[in-house]
Amino acid sequence: MSDSTKNQDFETPKQKETFDNILPTTNEEEIKDLMKDLDREQAYREHKCWRQWITVVVSIVFVLFQLYATLSGKITAQILRASHLAFVEFLAFLLFPASKKMPKDTLPWYDVLLAFVGAGSWLYIVINFDTLVRRTGNNTKLDIIIGIIGILILFESCRRIVGLPIMIIAGTFIIYAFIGKYIPGFLNHRGYSLQRVVCHLFYNTEGIMGTPIGACSSFIFLFILFGALLEKTGIGQFFIDACNAIAGGASGGPAKVAVLSSALLGTVSGSSVSNTVGSGSFTIPMMKKLGYKPEFAGAVEASASTGGQLMPPIMGAAAFLMAESIGVPYITIVKAAIIPAVLYFTGIFITVHLEAKKLGLQGLPKNQLPKFWPLLLKKGYMILPLLVIIYFLCAGFTAVFAALMGIVACLLIGIVVSIVDLTKGRRPTFGGKDLIDVMCAAARNIISVAIACGMAGIIIGIVTLTGIGLKLGAGLVTLAHGKLFLTLLFTMIASIILGMGAPTTANYLITSTITAGAIITCLYGQGADIENIMKLPAHMFAFYFGIIADVTPPVALAAIAGAAIAKGKPMKTALNATKLAIGAFIVPYMFVYNSQMLMINATALAIVFIVITALIGMFGISVALEGYGFKNTGFFYGTGKSKGLTITFDVIERLLFAIGGFLCVIPETKSDIIGLFLMTLLIVYQIILKKIRLQQVEKAA
C-alpha cells in the first residue's frame, strides 16, 4: 500500500480497517520501476558504499553553495552560473547512466571521466574569469577547445536526462549558424566562424549562461529545495487525506479526490509523471473499485496531474523562466495563472461528476473516510510554509525572498514537530538524515531543469546571433496570412509536437523563443512598443500547450503512467485524458483574445463575468463530450418496462450543448448572451424531460 494510505487519520481503528479493505495492495517496487521507466529524472543510479558518500557530499556542498550565493550576494552572475553548471554536470554523470538498460548500481570509469571533464570545463571559467573578461573577442585556442568540450558534454548529459528532442533542435540551430550563408531566402545570414559560435555560446551571457540558467541558479533552485522539504514533511499524504475527507463521499468520490489532490500536489511537484504515479497509486485503484473503467481512471489522474504545473503559487519551473524572460514580477505570473487553472480543473471536475452520474457511481461510505476537522487540527500545520510563500509573494517581496522564508518555515516546523515527538518518547519526524535526504533530492531534481535551461540557452544564443527568431516569427505570421487564430493554431501544434517526451521547461523556452514573437506581432503589429505585461498572453499560450503535451497522443507520458497503474490501454487512456483536459485546449485561446482573464487591466466585475460565463461554457462542453447533463442527451420515449430506451436526437443535442458552451467561452459580450440563452434552453429542456422520464418509470412500476 502506498504511503498515502498508511497514516490516514481515522476516529477509530475499525474505520481504518474498513477503509484499507476497499483498497487493493499497491506494489511499491512496481511503482518505483514505473517511475524510472517513464520519467527520465527518476532513472538515476542508487549508489552504495563510498560512491554514495561522494554524491551525498557533493550534493550537500552544492546546496550550501547555492544558499551562500543567495544570502551573501557576493558572487558575480557569471561565476554563479558557471559554478552551478559545474555541480550539475558532475552530478549528472555520477547519477545518470548512459542508457536506462544499464545497471543502476555500477559507475563506469568513463562516466567518472565525463563528470570531471564536464565540471572542469565550467570551472575553467570560474578560475580564469578575470583573464577571460580581459581577452573577450580575442580568445585563445585553449579557450575554444574547452568551450567545444563543454558544449559536447552538455549535449551528452541532455541525451541522457532530458531527451533527444531539444538536443536535436539545439544541434540544428548550431549547424544553421555555420551554413546559414548557403541557405537561400529569408533564412539566409552571413555565416559565423567556429570561434565566434563557441565563444558566443560558452563564454557569453547570451548563450548557455544566459537568462534561463540565471533563473535556474537563483530562485528556481530555491523553490526546488522548498518543494523537497515539503515532500519530506508528508504534505502530499496530507493533501490526499484532506481531499478524501472533503470529496471521498460524493458521487464518484475517488475520481474527485484525484482531481483535487493533484491540483494541490501541483503546488509542490513540477513533474506530471511523478504526480500521476505518486497520487495515482492511491486514487486509481479506488476509482476502479468504485466502477470506473481502467482507461477513464488512469485518464482522470493523468489529466489532473498534468495540470498541476498550472496551479499557483509555485507551478512548474517554466513559470519562473517566464517571469524572467518577460521581465515581470513572479507574483504577476501567479495572479495571471489563477483563473485559467481554476477553469482547467473545473472542466475535469465537471466531466468526472457527469461520468459518475451517468454510470450511477456512488461515493465511499462516509464512516469509512477520515474526518476533515480532526485531520486539519492534527496536521494542518503542514500548509503553513505554502501560506508563508503566498504571503510574501502577495506582499511584494521577491520570489527569492519568498522561497527563503518558505524554506525557513519548513525547517522551523520540522524542528518544532521533532521536539514534540521527543518529549512524547517518539522517533523525531524530521531529523538530520531527513535534512540530508532533502539536500540530495534538491540537487538531483535541479539537474534536468539546469540542463534543459543550458540547451535552451544554446537556442536563444543562436537566435540572438543570427536573428533567426524574428525571421521565424515573421515567417509564421506570413504562413498564417497575418490571422491571429491561424498563428495560434500553428503555435499550438508546434508546442505539442515539441513537448512530446520533453520537459515543460525546455518546451516553453523553445516555443516562446520562436513563436511568442509571432503572436505578439499579430496582436499589436510589427515592432510595436508594448509593456512587458502585455507579452504575457503569448508566453502563457506556449506554456499551456507545452504542458498539455504530456497527455496528448501519441507520446502522452502522464497518460501512459496512469494506464500502467490502472492496467488499461495506453492510447485509449491518452484519448480519455485529452477529452478530460479539453479546458487546456480552449482556455489559452480565451486569454489571448481577452487578456482580462489573466487579470491584465481587468476590473473585478469583468473578471467575475468572465469566470461565470466560462464555467457555464465548460459545463456545456463537458455535457457534449460525456453525452450526459441532468440526464442522457437525446429525447426519451417508451416505458421503463422496455428492455432498452430508444434515444433519438443525441448528436443534435450534444452539438447544441457544444455550441452553447463555446459561445459562453468566447470572451465577447454578444457571444456570451447568445450562449447563455442557448444553455438555459437546453438545461430547462433536460430538466423537463427528466421529470417526464421519472413519471413514465413511476407509471410503469
XYZ file of C-alpha atoms in Angstrom:
701
model
C 0.000 0.000 0.000
C 1.250 3.474 -0.795
C 2.457 5.844 1.902
C -0.646 7.929 1.332
C -2.821 5.316 2.999
C -0.569 4.290 5.859
C -1.193 7.190 8.198
C -4.768 8.180 7.461
C -6.456 9.977 10.373
C -9.480 7.956 11.461
C -11.515 8.274 14.614
C -11.456 4.522 15.336
C -9.214 1.575 14.327
C -12.335 -0.070 12.857
C -12.719 2.801 10.358
C -9.139 2.370 9.224
C -9.546 -1.416 8.873
C -12.703 -0.962 6.764
C -11.036 1.719 4.639
C -7.999 -0.490 3.996
C -10.240 -3.342 2.844
C -11.604 -1.338 -0.103
C -8.117 -0.728 -1.478
C -6.013 -3.199 -3.459
C -2.453 -3.655 -2.292
C -0.069 -1.493 -4.269
C 3.329 -2.922 -5.082
C 5.720 -0.079 -4.254
C 8.559 -1.673 -6.215
C 6.384 -1.761 -9.346
C 5.505 1.907 -8.832
C 9.179 2.772 -8.403
C 10.127 0.854 -11.554
C 7.321 2.596 -13.469
C 8.641 5.993 -12.402
C 12.139 5.120 -13.564
C 10.832 3.785 -16.874
C 8.654 6.777 -17.793
C 10.327 9.698 -16.055
C 13.952 10.252 -17.072
C 14.545 12.309 -13.940
C 13.794 9.248 -11.783
C 16.073 6.860 -13.701
C 19.094 7.677 -11.537
C 21.692 5.371 -10.019
C 21.310 4.297 -6.405
C 24.915 4.159 -5.255
C 26.149 2.182 -2.287
C 29.220 2.473 -0.035
C 31.834 5.068 -0.976
C 30.103 6.049 -4.252
C 27.007 7.021 -2.299
C 29.040 9.224 0.034
C 30.624 11.056 -2.887
C 27.241 12.016 -4.344
C 25.886 12.914 -0.894
C 28.842 15.165 -0.065
C 28.781 16.877 -3.479
C 25.003 17.391 -3.184
C 25.332 18.954 0.272
C 28.149 21.248 -0.873
C 26.057 22.202 -3.926
C 23.051 23.178 -1.787
C 25.164 25.075 0.750
C 26.956 26.935 -2.066
C 23.622 27.957 -3.595
C 22.322 29.181 -0.238
C 25.521 31.131 0.426
C 25.389 32.723 -3.032
C 21.770 33.779 -2.462
C 22.218 35.071 1.076
C 25.543 36.851 0.566
C 25.034 38.251 -2.922
C 28.829 38.378 -3.265
C 29.207 36.007 -6.221
C 29.011 37.613 -9.654
C 26.377 36.319 -12.097
C 28.766 34.571 -14.499
C 30.734 32.831 -11.741
C 27.500 31.706 -10.064
C 26.093 30.335 -13.313
C 29.329 28.572 -14.306
C 29.679 27.071 -10.798
C 26.050 25.945 -10.905
C 26.661 24.169 -14.227
C 29.854 22.586 -12.865
C 27.955 20.982 -9.977
C 25.134 19.929 -12.310
C 27.433 18.268 -14.863
C 29.419 16.464 -12.160
C 26.286 15.007 -10.538
C 24.641 14.291 -13.903
C 27.266 11.722 -14.918
C 27.601 10.244 -11.425
C 23.859 9.704 -11.093
C 22.514 9.028 -14.581
C 23.739 6.097 -16.717
C 24.248 6.318 -20.482
C 21.169 4.131 -21.031
C 18.112 3.136 -18.999
C 19.022 -0.520 -19.567
C 22.408 -0.162 -17.875
C 22.817 -1.326 -14.238
C 21.922 1.297 -11.643
C 24.429 0.033 -9.053
C 27.679 0.498 -11.006
C 29.735 3.520 -12.014
C 31.786 3.033 -15.218
C 35.154 4.751 -15.490
C 34.078 6.786 -18.495
C 31.219 8.378 -16.528
C 33.694 9.412 -13.843
C 35.889 10.920 -16.571
C 32.944 12.745 -18.154
C 31.888 14.050 -14.722
C 35.315 15.582 -14.054
C 35.792 16.907 -17.590
C 32.251 18.334 -17.725
C 32.627 20.068 -14.365
C 36.169 21.143 -15.218
C 35.121 22.917 -18.402
C 32.855 25.238 -16.394
C 35.336 25.609 -13.545
C 37.781 26.841 -16.199
C 35.574 29.943 -16.471
C 35.406 30.319 -12.673
C 39.177 30.044 -12.202
C 40.144 32.213 -15.185
C 37.210 34.632 -15.055
C 39.222 37.897 -14.884
C 41.599 36.769 -17.632
C 38.729 35.687 -19.902
C 36.973 39.032 -19.414
C 40.112 40.936 -20.405
C 40.583 38.963 -23.614
C 36.924 38.950 -24.705
C 36.786 38.725 -28.500
C 40.391 37.565 -28.628
C 40.130 34.062 -27.187
C 42.965 31.534 -27.356
C 42.901 28.075 -28.932
C 42.686 26.559 -25.437
C 39.558 28.641 -24.749
C 37.958 27.321 -27.942
C 38.883 23.690 -27.166
C 37.495 23.955 -23.615
C 34.326 25.550 -24.998
C 33.805 22.781 -27.577
C 34.319 20.089 -24.921
C 31.877 21.813 -22.557
C 29.188 22.100 -25.242
C 29.591 18.470 -26.366
C 29.376 17.173 -22.796
C 26.272 19.286 -22.222
C 24.737 17.585 -25.277
C 25.545 14.152 -23.865
C 24.035 14.942 -20.462
C 20.964 16.257 -22.292
C 20.642 12.997 -24.237
C 20.730 11.002 -21.008
C 18.442 13.065 -18.804
C 16.283 15.454 -20.844
C 15.850 13.573 -24.113
C 16.527 13.809 -27.834
C 14.006 16.461 -28.992
C 15.685 19.532 -27.501
C 19.139 18.101 -28.288
C 18.242 17.730 -31.976
C 16.745 21.225 -32.118
C 19.763 22.809 -30.432
C 22.118 20.906 -32.760
C 20.126 22.077 -35.787
C 20.428 25.684 -34.629
C 24.209 25.352 -34.243
C 24.509 23.885 -37.746
C 22.359 26.752 -39.025
C 24.855 29.238 -37.554
C 27.567 27.741 -39.790
C 25.627 27.096 -43.015
C 23.156 29.986 -42.992
C 25.102 31.822 -45.688
C 24.393 28.953 -48.090
C 20.616 28.942 -47.421
C 18.574 30.994 -49.895
C 15.562 33.083 -48.962
C 14.634 34.804 -45.732
C 16.696 32.388 -43.579
C 19.980 33.492 -45.158
C 22.651 35.173 -42.999
C 26.324 35.935 -43.391
C 27.586 32.821 -41.546
C 29.822 32.610 -38.479
C 33.172 31.009 -37.668
C 33.709 28.208 -35.157
C 35.468 30.603 -32.788
C 32.607 33.116 -32.881
C 29.914 30.486 -32.294
C 31.768 28.720 -29.457
C 32.655 31.946 -27.643
C 29.132 33.301 -28.028
C 27.557 30.114 -26.655
C 30.057 29.148 -23.955
C 31.552 32.354 -22.566
C 28.794 34.859 -23.248
C 25.755 35.529 -21.023
C 23.613 35.398 -24.178
C 24.361 31.704 -24.655
C 24.367 28.739 -22.270
C 24.929 31.035 -19.284
C 22.023 33.234 -20.352
C 18.708 34.110 -18.741
C 17.409 30.523 -18.284
C 20.482 29.380 -16.338
C 20.443 32.686 -14.460
C 16.920 31.938 -13.249
C 17.780 28.285 -12.560
C 20.836 29.132 -10.443
C 18.921 31.630 -8.333
C 15.245 31.269 -7.442
C 14.326 28.040 -9.294
C 16.851 26.123 -7.210
C 15.420 27.611 -4.007
C 11.866 26.604 -4.921
C 13.022 23.070 -5.790
C 14.700 22.887 -2.370
C 11.470 24.179 -0.819
C 9.458 21.523 -2.688
C 11.818 18.764 -1.500
C 11.383 19.959 2.096
C 7.603 19.987 1.745
C 7.546 16.463 0.321
C 9.666 15.249 3.238
C 7.165 16.629 5.718
C 4.478 14.423 4.158
C 2.367 17.209 2.714
C 1.414 15.031 -0.270
C -0.156 12.477 2.064
C -1.924 15.297 3.946
C -3.391 16.665 0.696
C -4.753 13.243 -0.301
C -6.195 12.650 3.167
C -7.841 16.093 3.206
C -9.314 15.624 -0.274
C -10.661 12.215 0.753
C -12.352 13.813 3.741
C -13.858 16.543 1.517
C -14.895 14.658 -1.636
C -14.478 10.944 -0.962
C -18.148 10.522 -0.079
C -19.518 12.402 -3.109
C -20.697 10.765 -6.353
C -17.603 9.295 -7.979
C -15.671 10.339 -4.869
C -12.240 8.799 -5.604
C -12.117 10.481 -9.023
C -12.884 13.845 -7.434
C -10.223 13.148 -4.825
C -7.776 12.550 -7.688
C -8.635 15.921 -9.257
C -8.423 17.897 -6.019
C -5.288 16.213 -4.666
C -3.451 16.534 -7.977
C -4.277 20.242 -8.109
C -2.864 20.659 -4.593
C 0.160 18.447 -5.235
C 0.885 20.581 -8.286
C 1.868 23.386 -5.940
C 4.767 21.185 -4.830
C 5.593 18.827 -7.713
C 6.735 20.114 -11.081
C 6.511 16.787 -12.880
C 3.281 15.469 -14.368
C 4.575 11.876 -14.479
C 5.707 11.816 -10.826
C 2.479 13.473 -9.763
C 0.479 10.848 -11.712
C 2.384 7.942 -10.204
C 2.612 9.441 -6.704
C -1.074 10.182 -6.120
C -2.329 7.745 -8.780
C -1.010 4.711 -6.896
C -3.682 5.584 -4.323
C -6.549 7.136 -6.324
C -6.600 4.950 -9.458
C -7.231 1.611 -7.659
C -10.007 3.305 -5.663
C -11.638 4.609 -8.854
C -11.545 1.139 -10.397
C -13.040 -0.400 -7.255
C -15.888 2.101 -7.450
C -16.717 1.165 -11.059
C -14.779 3.488 -13.349
C -13.217 1.832 -16.369
C -9.398 1.464 -16.139
C -8.780 3.825 -19.057
C -11.008 6.519 -17.553
C -9.473 6.123 -14.074
C -5.944 6.456 -15.460
C -7.002 9.419 -17.613
C -8.515 11.317 -14.664
C -5.285 11.100 -12.709
C -3.091 11.890 -15.719
C -5.060 14.962 -16.803
C -5.332 16.320 -13.265
C -1.657 15.652 -12.506
C -0.533 17.286 -15.744
C -2.496 20.399 -14.820
C -0.624 20.546 -11.517
C 2.051 22.667 -13.166
C -0.618 25.252 -13.972
C -1.690 25.630 -10.345
C -0.328 28.613 -8.375
C 1.504 29.529 -6.236
C 4.599 27.510 -7.230
C 3.674 25.911 -10.592
C 6.479 24.455 -12.725
C 9.973 25.804 -13.287
C 8.826 27.249 -16.619
C 6.715 29.809 -14.740
C 9.856 31.251 -13.132
C 11.575 31.379 -16.506
C 8.531 33.141 -17.939
C 8.799 35.860 -15.292
C 12.483 36.289 -16.082
C 12.004 36.228 -19.863
C 9.174 38.756 -19.909
C 10.639 40.922 -17.167
C 7.675 40.942 -14.760
C 7.494 40.011 -11.043
C 6.735 36.360 -10.356
C 3.563 37.318 -8.471
C 2.235 38.670 -11.791
C 2.587 35.190 -13.305
C 0.869 33.670 -10.255
C -2.082 36.064 -10.485
C -2.388 35.513 -14.227
C -2.476 31.733 -13.769
C -5.303 31.632 -11.205
C -8.395 31.878 -13.448
C -7.080 29.594 -16.265
C -6.067 26.966 -13.674
C -9.491 27.120 -11.984
C -11.211 26.698 -15.356
C -8.945 23.788 -16.302
C -9.583 21.813 -13.108
C -13.272 22.738 -13.057
C -13.602 21.270 -16.545
C -12.078 17.978 -15.372
C -14.164 18.007 -12.185
C -17.429 18.543 -14.102
C -16.640 15.735 -16.563
C -15.787 13.368 -13.711
C -19.045 14.263 -11.947
C -21.120 13.724 -15.109
C -19.428 10.367 -15.758
C -20.237 9.274 -12.189
C -23.873 10.348 -12.559
C -24.166 8.656 -15.939
C -22.835 5.366 -14.572
C -24.688 5.718 -11.261
C -21.475 5.579 -9.229
C -21.745 6.429 -5.545
C -19.043 7.737 -3.254
C -17.338 5.845 -0.465
C -19.285 5.437 2.787
C -18.548 8.465 4.942
C -17.947 6.353 8.029
C -15.049 4.771 6.148
C -13.333 8.089 5.411
C -11.046 10.277 7.523
C -12.704 13.228 9.258
C -11.714 16.647 7.940
C -11.582 18.744 11.104
C -9.620 16.234 13.229
C -7.213 15.873 10.292
C -6.846 19.652 9.955
C -6.280 20.096 13.694
C -3.673 17.341 13.755
C -1.745 18.061 10.534
C -2.920 21.455 9.316
C 0.469 22.934 10.217
C 1.855 21.336 7.052
C 0.305 24.015 4.827
C 1.884 26.892 6.799
C 5.038 27.046 4.590
C 2.818 27.403 1.494
C 0.885 30.199 3.211
C 4.191 31.881 4.041
C 5.229 31.771 0.369
C 1.873 33.184 -0.734
C 2.011 35.962 1.865
C 5.474 37.195 0.904
C 4.722 36.993 -2.818
C 1.498 38.968 -2.364
C 3.261 41.470 -0.082
C 5.544 42.455 -2.954
C 8.738 40.655 -1.893
C 10.923 38.967 -4.490
C 10.494 35.287 -5.386
C 13.949 34.611 -3.899
C 12.985 36.113 -0.520
C 9.627 34.301 -0.519
C 11.354 30.981 -1.240
C 13.894 31.568 1.541
C 11.100 32.346 4.019
C 9.268 29.204 2.903
C 12.412 27.133 3.498
C 12.866 28.696 6.961
C 9.204 27.958 7.777
C 9.641 24.313 6.720
C 12.744 23.915 8.876
C 11.158 25.584 11.919
C 8.064 23.388 11.675
C 10.257 20.293 11.284
C 12.256 21.238 14.383
C 9.168 22.012 16.498
C 7.412 18.777 15.480
C 10.568 16.747 16.196
C 10.896 18.332 19.660
C 7.259 17.434 20.388
C 7.967 13.862 19.211
C 10.967 13.592 21.542
C 9.011 14.883 24.538
C 6.408 12.178 23.877
C 9.026 9.453 23.512
C 8.529 9.061 19.758
C 11.116 8.936 16.974
C 11.637 12.502 15.589
C 9.586 13.175 12.457
C 12.338 15.290 10.903
C 15.975 14.601 11.779
C 19.475 15.097 10.414
C 19.173 12.201 7.964
C 15.952 13.696 6.597
C 17.702 17.017 6.009
C 20.490 15.246 4.102
C 17.884 13.383 2.021
C 16.221 16.712 1.195
C 19.527 18.230 0.043
C 20.276 15.205 -2.133
C 16.766 15.285 -3.638
C 17.028 19.021 -4.389
C 20.451 18.623 -6.023
C 19.188 15.680 -8.080
C 15.935 17.388 -9.104
C 17.663 20.533 -10.376
C 19.846 18.568 -12.823
C 17.262 18.088 -15.575
C 15.998 21.665 -15.228
C 19.510 23.125 -15.427
C 20.474 21.016 -18.449
C 17.244 21.955 -20.234
C 17.975 25.611 -19.444
C 21.516 25.237 -20.784
C 20.288 23.693 -24.035
C 17.652 26.403 -24.358
C 20.471 28.886 -23.868
C 22.140 27.449 -26.981
C 18.961 28.004 -28.990
C 18.500 31.521 -27.625
C 22.187 32.249 -28.276
C 21.912 31.274 -31.941
C 18.685 33.272 -32.216
C 20.406 36.417 -30.921
C 23.498 35.777 -33.063
C 21.714 35.179 -36.372
C 18.408 36.979 -35.843
C 16.522 33.835 -36.847
C 13.886 34.421 -34.147
C 12.486 37.456 -35.930
C 12.711 35.645 -39.261
C 10.836 32.573 -37.999
C 8.252 34.752 -36.290
C 7.745 36.763 -39.470
C 7.583 33.533 -41.494
C 4.922 32.128 -39.165
C 2.847 35.296 -39.466
C 3.201 35.154 -43.265
C 2.182 31.482 -43.285
C -0.895 32.394 -41.237
C -1.614 35.317 -43.593
C -1.499 37.636 -40.596
C -4.501 35.918 -38.998
C -4.233 35.597 -35.223
C -6.273 32.386 -34.989
C -4.081 30.580 -37.544
C -0.939 31.833 -35.805
C -2.258 30.454 -32.510
C -3.203 27.174 -34.175
C 0.299 26.728 -35.660
C 1.871 27.650 -32.315
C -0.328 25.106 -30.527
C 0.677 22.319 -32.925
C 4.383 23.216 -32.676
C 4.240 23.356 -28.856
C 2.531 19.971 -28.572
C 4.976 18.317 -31.001
C 7.994 19.824 -29.248
C 6.572 18.864 -25.861
C 6.170 15.172 -26.614
C 8.535 13.496 -24.201
C 10.381 16.720 -23.355
C 10.323 18.577 -20.025
C 7.976 21.548 -19.866
C 10.916 23.828 -19.119
C 12.678 23.041 -22.366
C 9.443 23.112 -24.336
C 8.433 26.536 -23.045
C 11.855 28.042 -23.694
C 11.903 26.789 -27.293
C 8.337 27.708 -28.222
C 8.379 31.085 -26.500
C 11.654 31.980 -28.205
C 10.383 31.078 -31.670
C 6.622 31.646 -31.629
C 5.735 34.120 -28.864
C 7.051 36.973 -31.012
C 4.733 35.948 -33.854
C 1.690 36.039 -31.549
C 2.735 39.439 -30.195
C 3.161 40.734 -33.772
C -0.352 39.532 -34.664
C -1.788 41.162 -31.550
C -0.041 44.529 -31.642
C 1.669 44.870 -35.024
C 5.292 44.634 -36.202
C 7.773 46.464 -33.964
C 5.099 47.727 -31.571
C 6.396 49.198 -28.315
C 4.318 47.491 -25.611
C 4.585 46.973 -21.872
C 6.211 43.749 -20.694
C 2.987 42.532 -19.117
C 1.230 42.670 -22.497
C 3.601 39.915 -23.691
C 2.211 37.592 -21.029
C -0.709 36.060 -23.026
C 1.649 34.950 -25.823
C 4.103 33.339 -23.394
C 1.330 31.753 -21.322
C -0.117 30.282 -24.519
C 3.156 28.472 -25.297
C 3.425 27.417 -21.623
C -0.033 25.792 -21.626
C 0.449 23.737 -24.760
C 3.921 22.667 -23.693
C 2.374 21.194 -20.546
C -0.623 19.536 -22.209
C 1.712 17.511 -24.448
C 2.042 15.077 -21.513
C -1.500 13.792 -22.119
C -1.677 14.268 -25.896
C -1.184 11.137 -28.079
C 0.958 9.554 -29.340
C 3.610 10.049 -26.597
C 1.455 11.185 -23.604
C 3.844 10.101 -20.833
C 1.495 11.018 -17.972
C -1.372 9.108 -19.594
C 0.869 6.073 -20.135
C 1.830 6.204 -16.446
C -1.855 6.330 -15.491
C -2.638 3.438 -17.844
C 0.166 1.336 -16.350
C -1.214 1.758 -12.826
C -4.817 1.192 -13.979
C -3.825 -1.796 -16.158
C -5.615 -0.128 -19.065
C -4.875 0.500 -22.732
C -2.345 3.374 -23.087
C -3.789 5.038 -26.210
C -7.374 4.782 -25.001
C -6.257 6.298 -21.703
C -4.480 9.099 -23.568
C -7.589 9.859 -25.624
C -9.712 9.950 -22.470
C -7.151 12.231 -20.806
C -7.221 14.567 -23.820
C -11.024 14.718 -23.556
C -10.834 15.467 -19.829
C -8.196 18.142 -20.412
C -10.300 19.901 -23.048
C -10.106 23.075 -20.969
C -6.377 23.311 -21.668
C -7.116 23.394 -25.411
C -9.723 26.139 -25.045
C -8.590 28.425 -22.205
C -5.338 29.613 -23.890
C -7.303 30.933 -26.882
C -9.606 32.722 -24.457
C -6.872 34.648 -22.641
C -5.074 35.590 -25.860
C -8.271 37.123 -27.229
C -9.171 38.648 -23.860
C -6.191 39.325 -21.582
C -8.532 40.294 -18.729
C -8.702 36.577 -17.954
C -5.034 36.901 -16.910
C -6.020 39.851 -14.688
C -4.351 42.309 -17.051
C -6.095 45.693 -16.896
C -9.231 43.950 -15.601
C -11.945 45.191 -13.258
C -13.392 42.943 -10.567
C -16.797 42.926 -12.296
C -15.255 41.931 -15.645
C -13.332 39.073 -14.009
C -16.471 37.768 -12.254
C -18.474 37.858 -15.511
C -15.674 36.111 -17.453
C -15.369 33.351 -14.845
C -19.146 32.727 -14.607
C -19.706 32.542 -18.373
C -16.570 30.424 -18.846
C -17.685 27.938 -16.166
C -21.119 27.636 -17.770
C -19.358 27.156 -21.092
C -17.130 24.414 -19.651
C -20.282 22.686 -18.354
C -21.832 22.767 -21.828
C -18.704 21.389 -23.466
C -18.431 18.646 -20.806
C -22.064 17.629 -21.396
C -21.378 17.438 -25.130
C -18.347 15.213 -24.557
C -19.988 12.977 -21.945
C -23.456 12.769 -23.522
C -24.940 13.400 -20.088
C -26.119 16.507 -18.226
C -29.137 16.232 -15.967
C -29.948 13.116 -17.962
C -28.592 11.321 -21.007
C -28.663 13.567 -24.061
C -31.418 12.795 -26.526
C -35.239 12.624 -26.299
C -36.557 9.579 -24.397
C -39.690 7.741 -25.345
C -41.016 4.361 -24.365
C -41.565 2.990 -20.863
C -39.403 1.731 -18.046
C -40.535 -1.826 -18.866
C -38.728 -1.664 -22.197
C -35.583 -3.684 -22.431
C -33.771 -0.569 -23.583
C -34.882 3.011 -24.062
C -34.705 4.399 -27.585
C -32.705 7.627 -27.742
C -33.001 9.986 -30.674
C -31.552 13.390 -31.472
C -28.495 12.515 -29.375
C -25.977 14.006 -31.791
C -28.051 17.157 -32.307
C -28.429 17.804 -28.584
C -24.756 17.230 -27.883
C -23.879 19.533 -30.758
C -26.157 22.239 -29.344
C -24.519 21.899 -25.906
C -21.102 22.201 -27.558
C -22.160 25.319 -29.491
C -23.694 26.900 -26.384
C -20.586 26.057 -24.364
C -18.183 27.516 -26.905
C -20.282 30.679 -27.259
C -20.085 31.181 -23.484
C -16.349 30.528 -23.524
C -15.647 33.064 -26.303
C -14.730 36.286 -24.466
C -17.226 38.589 -26.198
C -20.452 40.055 -24.776
C -22.650 39.150 -27.773
C -21.478 35.542 -27.898
C -21.874 35.252 -24.108
C -25.504 36.441 -24.247
C -26.388 34.041 -27.092
C -24.528 31.195 -25.390
C -26.232 31.785 -22.023
C -29.638 31.879 -23.710
C -28.989 28.616 -25.572
C -27.572 26.891 -22.467
C -30.597 27.983 -20.428
C -32.983 26.491 -23.008
C -31.020 23.221 -23.127
C -30.831 22.874 -19.341
C -34.567 23.581 -18.910
C -35.262 21.099 -21.736
C -33.236 18.395 -19.968
C -34.836 19.028 -16.574
C -38.371 18.830 -18.031
C -37.606 15.615 -19.929
C -36.018 14.135 -16.820
C -39.271 14.727 -14.907
C -41.251 13.173 -17.773
C -38.951 10.170 -17.711
C -39.390 9.735 -13.932
C -43.173 9.930 -14.300
C -43.024 7.257 -17.042
C -40.988 4.983 -14.771
C -43.381 5.521 -11.829
C -46.428 4.708 -14.008
C -44.706 1.633 -15.429
C -43.853 0.429 -11.922
